[in-house]
């Protein structure tokens, strides 16, 4: 956008004005744990909750196939881990490749499309459709076409993560701060320099939000796709253990999946803290 | 419209006209504006809000093209941003994701030049920002941010400094401090300075000339010479000359606003003055 014919006015172009699907504050909204006392309190409560669950399940003699005790899940986690590990590897391969492809396409598309407001208006409804349609619905079709290997799963993950990254990144790239662009132009900056030195850093917080949400969506879709068909992956383990009523093992896989999700969150939280904390 | 006959002014605005196309029709921001600014002067531009002061300044900086007329620097027409011109924007306009050093080096990054470290160190020392290079803008007060913006604008030794309401967001005391600082730097570098301000005090304290602009469409309505020796102290602000000058400028601006109101009610196409 050329500021040549725009009235030089700064008040309307405040950064962070509009917000897309997710907000940077979601990333920065860590509880802000500080002292050792707070850490002790958090661990203490967790111990009490898990202990009480254990006690209640034993006290009421709840059968294992309904809800196994936490101690049994922990035990299964240890003993079954060597068997689960290769499946974790498969899920990670699907997640990384699908997310990588989807995020890359999403980012490039967002950067290009926001430069052409008219094209953006035409394309956005389709992207919104991709964001809101569960990509899991396409997995049976993809399996018919590509078989039971990695391919249909990677495509599904890419389709789930990509639009999410795109829609958030586009919101970031749309945050034009006319004053900062004028600043760069006053030193003779080219369009490319304005993109890399002003637009991209301004968009970064929203891009990180998009990447985080996209990665979580990708994990969801990867596991779902594994449950639909094929003989490997953590999702496949879930269906397999539940069909054999091996509930401790089933929950061990659930715990691993939760860990994976939390790791994704922490990763992007740390990246955001390092590179986008100026926003907070 | 210049009162003096100077053969080569540093900046010369000739018939500058800028029309913004808007949804509700064309908006004439400035109309046939003429102004000469001699080298080594500080000139302030005051006027009713929305009179096209910023538009005029942006045209001088080459950030804006004009619909008609031209701006000449050293006799050559300005067609785009130039290394001869340093801009200081409203609200410091630092990049929040860069620390102070990186902000000050930003112009050199864009121009693919090596920063003049000695000169920057001298400027940084002069504005009292030594040792703050690693800090981020959000960690600094508004006054310190604007000092950094001043260093950034002067870092590549422009011969003209254009300042667009630079201290409007600062408190009165910080503002006075900044005014002193600008004069100090001016006496050191003799950079030609064009300052847009809402503060008549600031305009009088700093300037050799004060230009009053008319309501939109903006043109030069009047100008005043401010003949005090430099360095100036704030004591001059209590003299009768300054009091009279302040009043005269105030009356001009109020008069402009009234003429705007009356033309608006009579639905005349242009403000008369």
PDB file of N, CA and C in Angstrom, chain B residues 134-203:
ATOM      1  N   UNK B 134      20.947  -1.057  25.046  1.00  0.00           N
ATOM      2  CA  UNK B 134      20.351  -2.391  25.059  1.00  0.00           C
ATOM      3  C   UNK B 134      18.879  -2.365  25.473  1.00  0.00           C
ATOM      4  N   UNK B 135      18.418  -1.204  25.917  1.00  0.00           N
ATOM      5  CA  UNK B 135      17.034  -1.127  26.396  1.00  0.00           C
ATOM      6  C   UNK B 135      16.055  -1.101  25.230  1.00  0.00           C
ATOM      7  N   UNK B 136      14.841  -1.600  25.509  1.00  0.00           N
ATOM      8  CA  UNK B 136      13.789  -1.562  24.507  1.00  0.00           C
ATOM      9  C   UNK B 136      12.900  -0.343  24.754  1.00  0.00           C
ATOM     10  N   UNK B 137      12.265   0.165  23.686  1.00  0.00           N
ATOM     11  CA  UNK B 137      11.474   1.387  23.836  1.00  0.00           C
ATOM     12  C   UNK B 137      10.483   1.329  24.997  1.00  0.00           C
ATOM     13  N   UNK B 138       9.836   0.173  25.202  1.00  0.00           N
ATOM     14  CA  UNK B 138       8.814   0.108  26.249  1.00  0.00           C
ATOM     15  C   UNK B 138       9.401   0.327  27.646  1.00  0.00           C
ATOM     16  N   UNK B 139      10.732   0.186  27.770  1.00  0.00           N
ATOM     17  CA  UNK B 139      11.379   0.360  29.075  1.00  0.00           C
ATOM     18  C   UNK B 139      11.736   1.813  29.341  1.00  0.00           C
ATOM     19  N   UNK B 140      11.503   2.686  28.350  1.00  0.00           N
ATOM     20  CA  UNK B 140      11.941   4.069  28.470  1.00  0.00           C
ATOM     21  C   UNK B 140      10.748   5.020  28.557  1.00  0.00           C
ATOM     22  N   UNK B 141      10.984   6.180  29.177  1.00  0.00           N
ATOM     23  CA  UNK B 141       9.935   7.188  29.265  1.00  0.00           C
ATOM     24  C   UNK B 141       9.731   7.827  27.896  1.00  0.00           C
ATOM     25  N   UNK B 142       8.615   8.547  27.763  1.00  0.00           N
ATOM     26  CA  UNK B 142       8.308   9.199  26.489  1.00  0.00           C
ATOM     27  C   UNK B 142       9.400  10.160  26.067  1.00  0.00           C
ATOM     28  N   UNK B 143       9.953  10.896  27.046  1.00  0.00           N
ATOM     29  CA  UNK B 143      11.012  11.851  26.731  1.00  0.00           C
ATOM     30  C   UNK B 143      12.255  11.151  26.207  1.00  0.00           C
ATOM     31  N   UNK B 144      12.603  10.040  26.847  1.00  0.00           N
ATOM     32  CA  UNK B 144      13.787   9.294  26.407  1.00  0.00           C
ATOM     33  C   UNK B 144      13.571   8.696  25.028  1.00  0.00           C
ATOM     34  N   UNK B 145      12.346   8.219  24.776  1.00  0.00           N
ATOM     35  CA  UNK B 145      12.044   7.678  23.450  1.00  0.00           C
ATOM     36  C   UNK B 145      12.215   8.755  22.385  1.00  0.00           C
ATOM     37  N   UNK B 146      11.728   9.962  22.701  1.00  0.00           N
ATOM     38  CA  UNK B 146      11.825  11.026  21.712  1.00  0.00           C
ATOM     39  C   UNK B 146      13.279  11.470  21.522  1.00  0.00           C
ATOM     40  N   UNK B 147      14.099  11.394  22.596  1.00  0.00           N
ATOM     41  CA  UNK B 147      15.534  11.678  22.457  1.00  0.00           C
ATOM     42  C   UNK B 147      16.172  10.686  21.498  1.00  0.00           C
ATOM     43  N   UNK B 148      15.798   9.412  21.656  1.00  0.00           N
ATOM     44  CA  UNK B 148      16.349   8.386  20.764  1.00  0.00           C
ATOM     45  C   UNK B 148      15.917   8.662  19.331  1.00  0.00           C
ATOM     46  N   UNK B 149      14.668   9.082  19.162  1.00  0.00           N
ATOM     47  CA  UNK B 149      14.176   9.379  17.813  1.00  0.00           C
ATOM     48  C   UNK B 149      14.961  10.541  17.203  1.00  0.00           C
ATOM     49  N   UNK B 150      15.340  11.489  18.060  1.00  0.00           N
ATOM     50  CA  UNK B 150      16.141  12.636  17.609  1.00  0.00           C
ATOM     51  C   UNK B 150      17.516  12.162  17.142  1.00  0.00           C
ATOM     52  N   UNK B 151      18.129  11.271  17.932  1.00  0.00           N
ATOM     53  CA  UNK B 151      19.434  10.725  17.545  1.00  0.00           C
ATOM     54  C   UNK B 151      19.308   9.979  16.224  1.00  0.00           C
ATOM     55  N   UNK B 152      18.252   9.186  16.106  1.00  0.00           N
ATOM     56  CA  UNK B 152      18.047   8.413  14.875  1.00  0.00           C
ATOM     57  C   UNK B 152      17.929   9.338  13.661  1.00  0.00           C
ATOM     58  N   UNK B 153      17.162  10.435  13.833  1.00  0.00           N
ATOM     59  CA  UNK B 153      16.943  11.339  12.702  1.00  0.00           C
ATOM     60  C   UNK B 153      18.222  12.060  12.306  1.00  0.00           C
ATOM     61  N   UNK B 154      19.110  12.319  13.295  1.00  0.00           N
ATOM     62  CA  UNK B 154      20.331  13.073  13.000  1.00  0.00           C
ATOM     63  C   UNK B 154      21.512  12.162  12.697  1.00  0.00           C
ATOM     64  N   UNK B 155      21.322  10.839  12.846  1.00  0.00           N
ATOM     65  CA  UNK B 155      22.441   9.893  12.796  1.00  0.00           C
ATOM     66  C   UNK B 155      23.167   9.932  11.460  1.00  0.00           C
ATOM     67  N   UNK B 156      22.436  10.209  10.375  1.00  0.00           N
ATOM     68  CA  UNK B 156      23.093  10.182   9.068  1.00  0.00           C
ATOM     69  C   UNK B 156      23.380  11.603   8.563  1.00  0.00           C
ATOM     70  N   UNK B 157      23.451  12.548   9.494  1.00  0.00           N
ATOM     71  CA  UNK B 157      23.819  13.942   9.210  1.00  0.00           C
ATOM     72  C   UNK B 157      22.995  14.580   8.090  1.00  0.00           C
ATOM     73  N   UNK B 158      21.694  14.633   8.258  1.00  0.00           N
ATOM     74  CA  UNK B 158      20.891  15.325   7.252  1.00  0.00           C
ATOM     75  C   UNK B 158      21.110  16.835   7.387  1.00  0.00           C
ATOM     76  N   UNK B 159      20.901  17.580   6.311  1.00  0.00           N
ATOM     77  CA  UNK B 159      21.069  19.030   6.406  1.00  0.00           C
ATOM     78  C   UNK B 159      19.760  19.703   6.793  1.00  0.00           C
ATOM     79  N   UNK B 160      18.646  18.946   6.708  1.00  0.00           N
ATOM     80  CA  UNK B 160      17.351  19.480   7.114  1.00  0.00           C
ATOM     81  C   UNK B 160      16.701  18.493   8.075  1.00  0.00           C
ATOM     82  N   UNK B 161      16.165  19.038   9.174  1.00  0.00           N
ATOM     83  CA  UNK B 161      15.445  18.188  10.120  1.00  0.00           C
ATOM     84  C   UNK B 161      13.988  18.624  10.117  1.00  0.00           C
ATOM     85  N   UNK B 162      13.109  17.691   9.780  1.00  0.00           N
ATOM     86  CA  UNK B 162      11.681  17.989   9.782  1.00  0.00           C
ATOM     87  C   UNK B 162      11.049  17.336  11.008  1.00  0.00           C
ATOM     88  N   UNK B 163      10.376  18.138  11.826  1.00  0.00           N
ATOM     89  CA  UNK B 163       9.810  17.593  13.062  1.00  0.00           C
ATOM     90  C   UNK B 163       8.303  17.795  13.063  1.00  0.00           C
ATOM     91  N   UNK B 164       7.580  16.680  13.191  1.00  0.00           N
ATOM     92  CA  UNK B 164       6.125  16.699  13.086  1.00  0.00           C
ATOM     93  C   UNK B 164       5.510  16.559  14.477  1.00  0.00           C
ATOM     94  N   UNK B 165       5.194  17.655  15.112  1.00  0.00           N
ATOM     95  CA  UNK B 165       4.649  17.660  16.473  1.00  0.00           C
ATOM     96  C   UNK B 165       5.389  16.676  17.377  1.00  0.00           C
ATOM     97  N   UNK B 166       6.699  16.834  17.478  1.00  0.00           N
ATOM     98  CA  UNK B 166       7.492  15.788  18.127  1.00  0.00           C
ATOM     99  C   UNK B 166       7.235  15.650  19.620  1.00  0.00           C
ATOM    100  N   UNK B 167       6.874  16.743  20.284  1.00  0.00           N
ATOM    101  CA  UNK B 167       6.818  16.678  21.748  1.00  0.00           C
ATOM    102  C   UNK B 167       5.391  16.799  22.283  1.00  0.00           C
ATOM    103  N   UNK B 168       4.416  16.642  21.374  1.00  0.00           N
ATOM    104  CA  UNK B 168       3.010  16.832  21.753  1.00  0.00           C
ATOM    105  C   UNK B 168       2.560  15.899  22.856  1.00  0.00           C
ATOM    106  N   UNK B 169       3.163  14.698  22.915  1.00  0.00           N
ATOM    107  CA  UNK B 169       2.681  13.717  23.883  1.00  0.00           C
ATOM    108  C   UNK B 169       3.423  13.819  25.219  1.00  0.00           C
ATOM    109  N   UNK B 170       4.373  14.750  25.314  1.00  0.00           N
ATOM    110  CA  UNK B 170       5.179  14.817  26.538  1.00  0.00           C
ATOM    111  C   UNK B 170       4.577  15.799  27.542  1.00  0.00           C
ATOM    112  N   UNK B 171       4.919  15.650  28.810  1.00  0.00           N
ATOM    113  CA  UNK B 171       4.442  16.595  29.813  1.00  0.00           C
ATOM    114  C   UNK B 171       5.214  17.902  29.677  1.00  0.00           C
ATOM    115  N   UNK B 172       4.701  18.969  30.271  1.00  0.00           N
ATOM    116  CA  UNK B 172       5.207  20.317  30.036  1.00  0.00           C
ATOM    117  C   UNK B 172       6.691  20.448  30.382  1.00  0.00           C
ATOM    118  N   UNK B 173       7.121  19.821  31.486  1.00  0.00           N
ATOM    119  CA  UNK B 173       8.516  19.980  31.912  1.00  0.00           C
ATOM    120  C   UNK B 173       9.457  19.244  30.972  1.00  0.00           C
ATOM    121  N   UNK B 174       9.085  18.020  30.622  1.00  0.00           N
ATOM    122  CA  UNK B 174       9.905  17.258  29.683  1.00  0.00           C
ATOM    123  C   UNK B 174       9.987  18.003  28.352  1.00  0.00           C
ATOM    124  N   UNK B 175       8.871  18.620  28.005  1.00  0.00           N
ATOM    125  CA  UNK B 175       8.813  19.359  26.757  1.00  0.00           C
ATOM    126  C   UNK B 175       9.825  20.505  26.764  1.00  0.00           C
ATOM    127  N   UNK B 176       9.882  21.270  27.867  1.00  0.00           N
ATOM    128  CA  UNK B 176      10.845  22.374  27.961  1.00  0.00           C
ATOM    129  C   UNK B 176      12.272  21.851  27.858  1.00  0.00           C
ATOM    130  N   UNK B 177      12.519  20.723  28.535  1.00  0.00           N
ATOM    131  CA  UNK B 177      13.840  20.103  28.467  1.00  0.00           C
ATOM    132  C   UNK B 177      14.190  19.766  27.024  1.00  0.00           C
ATOM    133  N   UNK B 178      13.217  19.190  26.320  1.00  0.00           N
ATOM    134  CA  UNK B 178      13.452  18.793  24.931  1.00  0.00           C
ATOM    135  C   UNK B 178      13.702  20.019  24.062  1.00  0.00           C
ATOM    136  N   UNK B 179      12.984  21.110  24.349  1.00  0.00           N
ATOM    137  CA  UNK B 179      13.189  22.332  23.576  1.00  0.00           C
ATOM    138  C   UNK B 179      14.621  22.842  23.736  1.00  0.00           C
ATOM    139  N   UNK B 180      15.113  22.826  24.985  1.00  0.00           N
ATOM    140  CA  UNK B 180      16.499  23.217  25.226  1.00  0.00           C
ATOM    141  C   UNK B 180      17.455  22.325  24.455  1.00  0.00           C
ATOM    142  N   UNK B 181      17.157  21.037  24.492  1.00  0.00           N
ATOM    143  CA  UNK B 181      18.015  20.057  23.831  1.00  0.00           C
ATOM    144  C   UNK B 181      18.063  20.308  22.323  1.00  0.00           C
ATOM    145  N   UNK B 182      16.899  20.590  21.745  1.00  0.00           N
ATOM    146  CA  UNK B 182      16.851  20.846  20.297  1.00  0.00           C
ATOM    147  C   UNK B 182      17.692  22.077  19.972  1.00  0.00           C
ATOM    148  N   UNK B 183      17.595  23.119  20.813  1.00  0.00           N
ATOM    149  CA  UNK B 183      18.386  24.316  20.530  1.00  0.00           C
ATOM    150  C   UNK B 183      19.886  24.016  20.640  1.00  0.00           C
ATOM    151  N   UNK B 184      20.241  23.258  21.675  1.00  0.00           N
ATOM    152  CA  UNK B 184      21.649  22.874  21.856  1.00  0.00           C
ATOM    153  C   UNK B 184      22.176  22.155  20.621  1.00  0.00           C
ATOM    154  N   UNK B 185      21.398  21.168  20.175  1.00  0.00           N
ATOM    155  CA  UNK B 185      21.822  20.392  19.010  1.00  0.00           C
ATOM    156  C   UNK B 185      21.889  21.286  17.783  1.00  0.00           C
ATOM    157  N   UNK B 186      20.916  22.188  17.696  1.00  0.00           N
ATOM    158  CA  UNK B 186      20.893  23.121  16.575  1.00  0.00           C
ATOM    159  C   UNK B 186      22.156  23.994  16.569  1.00  0.00           C
ATOM    160  N   UNK B 187      22.522  24.508  17.741  1.00  0.00           N
ATOM    161  CA  UNK B 187      23.706  25.369  17.814  1.00  0.00           C
ATOM    162  C   UNK B 187      24.966  24.582  17.472  1.00  0.00           C
ATOM    163  N   UNK B 188      24.934  23.294  17.763  1.00  0.00           N
ATOM    164  CA  UNK B 188      26.068  22.419  17.484  1.00  0.00           C
ATOM    165  C   UNK B 188      26.171  22.089  15.995  1.00  0.00           C
ATOM    166  N   UNK B 189      25.032  21.811  15.374  1.00  0.00           N
ATOM    167  CA  UNK B 189      25.051  21.287  14.000  1.00  0.00           C
ATOM    168  C   UNK B 189      24.620  22.307  12.955  1.00  0.00           C
ATOM    169  N   UNK B 190      23.886  23.334  13.375  1.00  0.00           N
ATOM    170  CA  UNK B 190      23.317  24.337  12.463  1.00  0.00           C
ATOM    171  C   UNK B 190      22.465  23.695  11.368  1.00  0.00           C
ATOM    172  N   UNK B 191      21.806  22.615  11.741  1.00  0.00           N
ATOM    173  CA  UNK B 191      20.882  21.970  10.826  1.00  0.00           C
ATOM    174  C   UNK B 191      19.660  22.875  10.626  1.00  0.00           C
ATOM    175  N   UNK B 192      19.189  22.968   9.423  1.00  0.00           N
ATOM    176  CA  UNK B 192      17.934  23.676   9.171  1.00  0.00           C
ATOM    177  C   UNK B 192      16.788  22.855   9.760  1.00  0.00           C
ATOM    178  N   UNK B 193      15.936  23.507  10.554  1.00  0.00           N
ATOM    179  CA  UNK B 193      14.877  22.736  11.219  1.00  0.00           C
ATOM    180  C   UNK B 193      13.515  23.319  10.874  1.00  0.00           C
ATOM    181  N   UNK B 194      12.597  22.453  10.457  1.00  0.00           N
ATOM    182  CA  UNK B 194      11.203  22.852  10.289  1.00  0.00           C
ATOM    183  C   UNK B 194      10.399  22.086  11.322  1.00  0.00           C
ATOM    184  N   UNK B 195       9.672  22.835  12.155  1.00  0.00           N
ATOM    185  CA  UNK B 195       8.988  22.227  13.298  1.00  0.00           C
ATOM    186  C   UNK B 195       7.496  22.503  13.206  1.00  0.00           C
ATOM    187  N   UNK B 196       6.708  21.453  13.267  1.00  0.00           N
ATOM    188  CA  UNK B 196       5.262  21.637  13.362  1.00  0.00           C
ATOM    189  C   UNK B 196       4.885  21.480  14.820  1.00  0.00           C
ATOM    190  N   UNK B 197       4.106  22.401  15.331  1.00  0.00           N
ATOM    191  CA  UNK B 197       3.764  22.298  16.747  1.00  0.00           C
ATOM    192  C   UNK B 197       2.402  22.902  17.026  1.00  0.00           C
ATOM    193  N   UNK B 198       1.810  22.462  18.115  1.00  0.00           N
ATOM    194  CA  UNK B 198       0.562  23.064  18.595  1.00  0.00           C
ATOM    195  C   UNK B 198       0.843  24.078  19.685  1.00  0.00           C
ATOM    196  N   UNK B 199       2.109  24.091  20.156  1.00  0.00           N
ATOM    197  CA  UNK B 199       2.440  24.951  21.280  1.00  0.00           C
ATOM    198  C   UNK B 199       3.079  26.238  20.768  1.00  0.00           C
ATOM    199  N   UNK B 200       2.380  27.355  20.997  1.00  0.00           N
ATOM    200  CA  UNK B 200       2.918  28.642  20.543  1.00  0.00           C
ATOM    201  C   UNK B 200       4.198  28.956  21.311  1.00  0.00           C
ATOM    202  N   UNK B 201       4.228  28.618  22.599  1.00  0.00           N
ATOM    203  CA  UNK B 201       5.439  28.826  23.408  1.00  0.00           C
ATOM    204  C   UNK B 201       6.635  28.123  22.776  1.00  0.00           C
ATOM    205  N   UNK B 202       6.431  26.873  22.437  1.00  0.00           N
ATOM    206  CA  UNK B 202       7.504  26.076  21.847  1.00  0.00           C
ATOM    207  C   UNK B 202       7.970  26.716  20.540  1.00  0.00           C
ATOM    208  N   UNK B 203       6.988  27.142  19.729  1.00  0.00           N
ATOM    209  CA  UNK B 203       7.309  27.749  18.436  1.00  0.00           C
ATOM    210  C   UNK B 203       8.157  29.002  18.649  1.00  0.00           C
TER     211      UNK B 203
END
